[in-house]
Structures are given as C-alpha cells and as structure tokens.
C-alpha cells in the first residue's frame, strides 16, 4: 500500500466515525412517512420505469 491508499482509508474511517452518530440521531428525530409520502415517491419511480421499458421496446 502506498501513502495515498493509507491516507484514503484513514479519511474514510474518520468520516464514518464522525458522521455515523449524527446520521443515527437525524434518523431517530425525522418525521415519520405517511402513505401520501410513499405514493409521491413511488409514482414518479414507476413512471420512469415504464418510460424506460417503452424506450427499450422501441429499439
């Protein structure tokens, strides 16, 4: 391993150690999703998926 790989691995470990507790706290204190929230997420995903399928079928 050269010094750049060691530095990158060390930086990654530091980021995980520093950010993980804050991420866990944010997840615990975030508002809970409702069915409307999930539908507003799922409908565009389904539309994009169907559009991609249509494009594939046209080729």
mmCIF file of N, CA, C and O in Angstrom:
data_model
loop_
_atom_site.group_PDB
_atom_site.id
_atom_site.type_symbol
_atom_site.label_atom_id
_atom_site.label_comp_id
_atom_site.label_asym_id
_atom_site.label_seq_id
_atom_site.Cartn_x
_atom_site.Cartn_y
_atom_site.Cartn_z
ATOM 1 N N UNK A 1 0.845 -1.192 0.000
ATOM 2 C CA UNK A 1 0.000 0.000 0.000
ATOM 3 C C UNK A 1 0.882 1.245 0.000
ATOM 4 O O UNK A 1 1.817 1.346 0.783
ATOM 5 N N UNK A 2 0.538 2.159 -0.851
ATOM 6 C CA UNK A 2 1.287 3.410 -0.819
ATOM 7 C C UNK A 2 0.610 4.400 0.126
ATOM 8 O O UNK A 2 -0.447 4.130 0.701
ATOM 9 N N UNK A 3 1.217 5.547 0.290
ATOM 10 C CA UNK A 3 0.729 6.507 1.289
ATOM 11 C C UNK A 3 -0.638 7.064 0.926
ATOM 12 O O UNK A 3 -1.417 7.422 1.801
ATOM 13 N N UNK A 4 -0.949 7.141 -0.370
ATOM 14 C CA UNK A 4 -2.247 7.686 -0.783
ATOM 15 C C UNK A 4 -3.382 6.736 -0.386
ATOM 16 O O UNK A 4 -4.444 7.186 0.056
ATOM 17 N N UNK A 5 -3.196 5.454 -0.546
ATOM 18 C CA UNK A 5 -4.213 4.483 -0.141
ATOM 19 C C UNK A 5 -4.394 4.478 1.370
ATOM 20 O O UNK A 5 -5.519 4.370 1.861
ATOM 21 N N UNK A 6 -3.304 4.583 2.096
ATOM 22 C CA UNK A 6 -3.388 4.633 3.559
ATOM 23 C C UNK A 6 -4.134 5.882 3.998
ATOM 24 O O UNK A 6 -5.016 5.831 4.870
ATOM 25 N N UNK A 7 -3.813 7.030 3.401
ATOM 26 C CA UNK A 7 -4.491 8.274 3.735
ATOM 27 C C UNK A 7 -5.988 8.194 3.392
ATOM 28 O O UNK A 7 -6.826 8.638 4.175
ATOM 29 N N UNK A 8 -6.330 7.617 2.240
ATOM 30 C CA UNK A 8 -7.734 7.483 1.838
ATOM 31 C C UNK A 8 -8.498 6.573 2.800
ATOM 32 O O UNK A 8 -9.639 6.875 3.178
ATOM 33 N N UNK A 9 -7.885 5.469 3.193
ATOM 34 C CA UNK A 9 -8.536 4.558 4.130
ATOM 35 C C UNK A 9 -8.723 5.222 5.490
ATOM 36 O O UNK A 9 -9.784 5.087 6.116
ATOM 37 N N UNK A 10 -7.740 5.957 5.935
ATOM 38 C CA UNK A 10 -7.836 6.666 7.206
ATOM 39 C C UNK A 10 -8.924 7.742 7.154
ATOM 40 O O UNK A 10 -9.717 7.881 8.091
ATOM 41 N N UNK A 11 -8.998 8.480 6.051
ATOM 42 C CA UNK A 11 -10.038 9.502 5.894
ATOM 43 C C UNK A 11 -11.420 8.864 5.890
ATOM 44 O O UNK A 11 -12.364 9.386 6.494
ATOM 45 N N UNK A 12 -11.577 7.729 5.224
ATOM 46 C CA UNK A 12 -12.863 7.033 5.187
ATOM 47 C C UNK A 12 -13.289 6.595 6.586
ATOM 48 O O UNK A 12 -14.452 6.773 6.973
ATOM 49 N N UNK A 13 -12.381 6.056 7.353
ATOM 50 C CA UNK A 13 -12.689 5.630 8.718
ATOM 51 C C UNK A 13 -13.080 6.832 9.576
ATOM 52 O O UNK A 13 -14.054 6.770 10.345
ATOM 53 N N UNK A 14 -12.369 7.931 9.428
ATOM 54 C CA UNK A 14 -12.697 9.132 10.205
ATOM 55 C C UNK A 14 -14.078 9.658 9.830
ATOM 56 O O UNK A 14 -14.872 10.033 10.696
ATOM 57 N N UNK A 15 -14.390 9.681 8.538
ATOM 58 C CA UNK A 15 -15.717 10.132 8.107
ATOM 59 C C UNK A 15 -16.812 9.263 8.695
ATOM 60 O O UNK A 15 -17.835 9.763 9.155
ATOM 61 N N UNK A 16 -16.604 7.960 8.681
ATOM 62 C CA UNK A 16 -17.620 7.043 9.229
ATOM 63 C C UNK A 16 -17.786 7.269 10.724
ATOM 64 O O UNK A 16 -18.907 7.349 11.228
ATOM 65 N N UNK A 17 -16.682 7.396 11.442
ATOM 66 C CA UNK A 17 -16.750 7.578 12.895
ATOM 67 C C UNK A 17 -17.423 8.902 13.244
ATOM 68 O O UNK A 17 -18.220 8.979 14.184
ATOM 69 N N UNK A 18 -17.151 9.948 12.480
ATOM 70 C CA UNK A 18 -17.716 11.264 12.777
ATOM 71 C C UNK A 18 -19.176 11.360 12.339
ATOM 72 O O UNK A 18 -20.013 11.910 13.059
ATOM 73 N N UNK A 19 -19.505 10.835 11.187
ATOM 74 C CA UNK A 19 -20.841 11.030 10.622
ATOM 75 C C UNK A 19 -21.880 10.028 11.108
ATOM 76 O O UNK A 19 -23.070 10.330 11.108
ATOM 77 N N UNK A 20 -21.487 8.833 11.508
ATOM 78 C CA UNK A 20 -22.461 7.813 11.887
ATOM 79 C C UNK A 20 -23.340 8.227 13.064
ATOM 80 O O UNK A 20 -24.568 8.083 12.986
ATOM 81 N N UNK A 21 -22.802 8.762 14.161
ATOM 82 C CA UNK A 21 -23.693 9.160 15.270
ATOM 83 C C UNK A 21 -24.677 10.258 14.864
ATOM 84 O O UNK A 21 -25.850 10.238 15.263
ATOM 85 N N UNK A 22 -24.237 11.214 14.058
ATOM 86 C CA UNK A 22 -25.136 12.285 13.616
ATOM 87 C C UNK A 22 -26.223 11.739 12.697
ATOM 88 O O UNK A 22 -27.386 12.149 12.784
ATOM 89 N N UNK A 23 -25.877 10.817 11.834
ATOM 90 C CA UNK A 23 -26.855 10.204 10.938
ATOM 91 C C UNK A 23 -27.900 9.445 11.733
ATOM 92 O O UNK A 23 -29.101 9.547 11.446
ATOM 93 N N UNK A 24 -27.466 8.699 12.721
ATOM 94 C CA UNK A 24 -28.407 7.942 13.548
ATOM 95 C C UNK A 24 -29.350 8.893 14.289
ATOM 96 O O UNK A 24 -30.554 8.642 14.376
ATOM 97 N N UNK A 25 -28.819 9.998 14.809
ATOM 98 C CA UNK A 25 -29.649 10.974 15.509
ATOM 99 C C UNK A 25 -30.666 11.611 14.564
ATOM 100 O O UNK A 25 -31.830 11.792 14.923
ATOM 101 N N UNK A 26 -30.238 11.927 13.349
ATOM 102 C CA UNK A 26 -31.156 12.524 12.378
ATOM 103 C C UNK A 26 -32.273 11.546 11.999
ATOM 104 O O UNK A 26 -33.427 11.946 11.841
ATOM 105 N N UNK A 27 -31.950 10.286 11.854
ATOM 106 C CA UNK A 27 -32.973 9.294 11.525
ATOM 107 C C UNK A 27 -33.965 9.110 12.667
ATOM 108 O O UNK A 27 -35.160 8.923 12.441
ATOM 109 N N UNK A 28 -33.498 9.157 13.892
ATOM 110 C CA UNK A 28 -34.391 8.993 15.038
ATOM 111 C C UNK A 28 -35.326 10.178 15.220
ATOM 112 O O UNK A 28 -36.437 10.022 15.728
ATOM 113 N N UNK A 29 -34.903 11.379 14.822
ATOM 114 C CA UNK A 29 -35.708 12.574 15.033
ATOM 115 C C UNK A 29 -36.396 13.078 13.766
ATOM 116 O O UNK A 29 -36.948 14.168 13.761
ATOM 117 N N UNK A 30 -36.361 12.314 12.701
ATOM 118 C CA UNK A 30 -37.011 12.747 11.464
ATOM 119 C C UNK A 30 -38.502 12.420 11.525
ATOM 120 O O UNK A 30 -38.931 11.507 12.234
ATOM 121 N N UNK A 31 -39.319 13.176 10.784
ATOM 122 C CA UNK A 31 -40.751 12.880 10.782
ATOM 123 C C UNK A 31 -41.024 11.537 10.099
ATOM 124 O O UNK A 31 -40.314 11.147 9.176
ATOM 125 N N UNK A 32 -42.050 10.846 10.578
ATOM 126 C CA UNK A 32 -42.396 9.543 10.018
ATOM 127 C C UNK A 32 -43.170 9.740 8.713
ATOM 128 O O UNK A 32 -43.981 10.646 8.579
ATOM 129 N N UNK A 33 -42.918 8.876 7.760
ATOM 130 C CA UNK A 33 -43.559 8.979 6.452
ATOM 131 C C UNK A 33 -44.981 8.433 6.501
ATOM 132 O O UNK A 33 -45.277 7.479 7.212
ATOM 133 N N UNK A 34 -45.849 9.063 5.731
ATOM 134 C CA UNK A 34 -47.230 8.606 5.606
ATOM 135 C C UNK A 34 -47.394 7.942 4.242
ATOM 136 O O UNK A 34 -46.476 7.939 3.418
ATOM 137 N N UNK A 35 -48.576 7.406 3.990
ATOM 138 C CA UNK A 35 -48.836 6.745 2.710
ATOM 139 C C UNK A 35 -48.754 7.747 1.563
ATOM 140 O O UNK A 35 -48.318 7.400 0.460
ATOM 141 N N UNK A 36 -49.144 8.994 1.804
ATOM 142 C CA UNK A 36 -49.051 10.026 0.762
ATOM 143 C C UNK A 36 -47.587 10.287 0.401
ATOM 144 O O UNK A 36 -47.254 10.459 -0.780
ATOM 145 N N UNK A 37 -46.721 10.293 1.396
ATOM 146 C CA UNK A 37 -45.298 10.483 1.133
ATOM 147 C C UNK A 37 -44.746 9.349 0.279
ATOM 148 O O UNK A 37 -43.984 9.574 -0.660
ATOM 149 N N UNK A 38 -45.125 8.117 0.613
ATOM 150 C CA UNK A 38 -44.639 6.974 -0.144
ATOM 151 C C UNK A 38 -45.189 6.971 -1.563
ATOM 152 O O UNK A 38 -44.480 6.605 -2.499
ATOM 153 N N UNK A 39 -46.450 7.386 -1.742
ATOM 154 C CA UNK A 39 -47.008 7.452 -3.090
ATOM 155 C C UNK A 39 -46.326 8.534 -3.918
ATOM 156 O O UNK A 39 -46.089 8.344 -5.110
ATOM 157 N N UNK A 40 -46.013 9.659 -3.308
ATOM 158 C CA UNK A 40 -45.321 10.715 -4.039
ATOM 159 C C UNK A 40 -43.902 10.299 -4.414
ATOM 160 O O UNK A 40 -43.298 10.891 -5.305
ATOM 161 N N UNK A 41 -43.381 9.308 -3.752
ATOM 162 C CA UNK A 41 -42.083 8.741 -4.123
ATOM 163 C C UNK A 41 -42.241 7.649 -5.183
ATOM 164 O O UNK A 41 -41.481 7.590 -6.148
ATOM 165 N N UNK A 42 -43.248 6.796 -5.008
ATOM 166 C CA UNK A 42 -43.380 5.620 -5.860
ATOM 167 C C UNK A 42 -43.906 5.953 -7.262
ATOM 168 O O UNK A 42 -43.458 5.347 -8.240
ATOM 169 N N UNK A 43 -44.821 6.887 -7.370
ATOM 170 C CA UNK A 43 -45.422 7.179 -8.675
ATOM 171 C C UNK A 43 -44.383 7.669 -9.689
ATOM 172 O O UNK A 43 -44.335 7.133 -10.811
ATOM 173 N N UNK A 44 -43.526 8.631 -9.366
ATOM 174 C CA UNK A 44 -42.506 9.016 -10.360
ATOM 175 C C UNK A 44 -41.535 7.888 -10.701
ATOM 176 O O UNK A 44 -41.109 7.763 -11.855
ATOM 177 N N UNK A 45 -41.206 7.059 -9.731
ATOM 178 C CA UNK A 45 -40.312 5.930 -9.999
ATOM 179 C C UNK A 45 -40.957 4.968 -10.986
ATOM 180 O O UNK A 45 -40.320 4.495 -11.933
ATOM 181 N N UNK A 46 -42.229 4.676 -10.792
ATOM 182 C CA UNK A 46 -42.943 3.774 -11.697
ATOM 183 C C UNK A 46 -43.055 4.393 -13.088
ATOM 184 O O UNK A 46 -42.870 3.695 -14.100
ATOM 185 N N UNK A 47 -43.333 5.678 -13.162
ATOM 186 C CA UNK A 47 -43.437 6.348 -14.462
ATOM 187 C C UNK A 47 -42.104 6.292 -15.201
ATOM 188 O O UNK A 47 -42.069 5.985 -16.404
ATOM 189 N N UNK A 48 -41.020 6.552 -14.520
ATOM 190 C CA UNK A 48 -39.702 6.485 -15.157
ATOM 191 C C UNK A 48 -39.399 5.062 -15.597
ATOM 192 O O UNK A 48 -38.896 4.833 -16.709
ATOM 193 N N UNK A 49 -39.724 4.087 -14.770
ATOM 194 C CA UNK A 49 -39.502 2.689 -15.127
ATOM 195 C C UNK A 49 -40.290 2.309 -16.379
ATOM 196 O O UNK A 49 -39.750 1.686 -17.293
ATOM 197 N N UNK A 50 -41.562 2.708 -16.437
ATOM 198 C CA UNK A 50 -42.377 2.398 -17.615
ATOM 199 C C UNK A 50 -41.868 3.113 -18.858
ATOM 200 O O UNK A 50 -41.894 2.554 -19.954
ATOM 201 N N UNK A 51 -41.381 4.334 -18.707
ATOM 202 C CA UNK A 51 -40.813 5.061 -19.834
ATOM 203 C C UNK A 51 -39.566 4.354 -20.363
ATOM 204 O O UNK A 51 -39.373 4.242 -21.579
ATOM 205 N N UNK A 52 -38.728 3.867 -19.473
ATOM 206 C CA UNK A 52 -37.528 3.143 -19.892
ATOM 207 C C UNK A 52 -37.908 1.851 -20.594
ATOM 208 O O UNK A 52 -37.309 1.488 -21.620
ATOM 209 N N UNK A 53 -38.904 1.144 -20.078
ATOM 210 C CA UNK A 53 -39.376 -0.078 -20.739
ATOM 211 C C UNK A 53 -39.893 0.244 -22.129
ATOM 212 O O UNK A 53 -39.615 -0.478 -23.089
ATOM 213 N N UNK A 54 -40.637 1.341 -22.272
ATOM 214 C CA UNK A 54 -41.124 1.756 -23.579
ATOM 215 C C UNK A 54 -39.976 2.046 -24.533
ATOM 216 O O UNK A 54 -40.001 1.610 -25.689
ATOM 217 N N UNK A 55 -38.973 2.752 -24.063
ATOM 218 C CA UNK A 55 -37.817 3.035 -24.908
ATOM 219 C C UNK A 55 -37.096 1.763 -25.334
ATOM 220 O O UNK A 55 -36.650 1.657 -26.473
ATOM 221 N N UNK A 56 -36.994 0.810 -24.447
ATOM 222 C CA UNK A 56 -36.341 -0.452 -24.771
ATOM 223 C C UNK A 56 -37.148 -1.214 -25.813
ATOM 224 O O UNK A 56 -36.603 -1.805 -26.745
ATOM 225 N N UNK A 57 -38.465 -1.192 -25.663
ATOM 226 C CA UNK A 57 -39.328 -1.900 -26.623
ATOM 227 C C UNK A 57 -39.264 -1.269 -28.013
ATOM 228 O O UNK A 57 -39.450 -1.950 -29.016
ATOM 229 N N UNK A 58 -39.035 0.039 -28.090
ATOM 230 C CA UNK A 58 -38.979 0.722 -29.381
ATOM 231 C C UNK A 58 -37.693 0.455 -30.147
ATOM 232 O O UNK A 58 -37.644 0.703 -31.343
ATOM 233 N N UNK A 59 -36.687 -0.044 -29.475
ATOM 234 C CA UNK A 59 -35.406 -0.282 -30.141
ATOM 235 C C UNK A 59 -35.436 -1.585 -30.898
ATOM 236 O O UNK A 59 -35.977 -2.544 -30.570
#
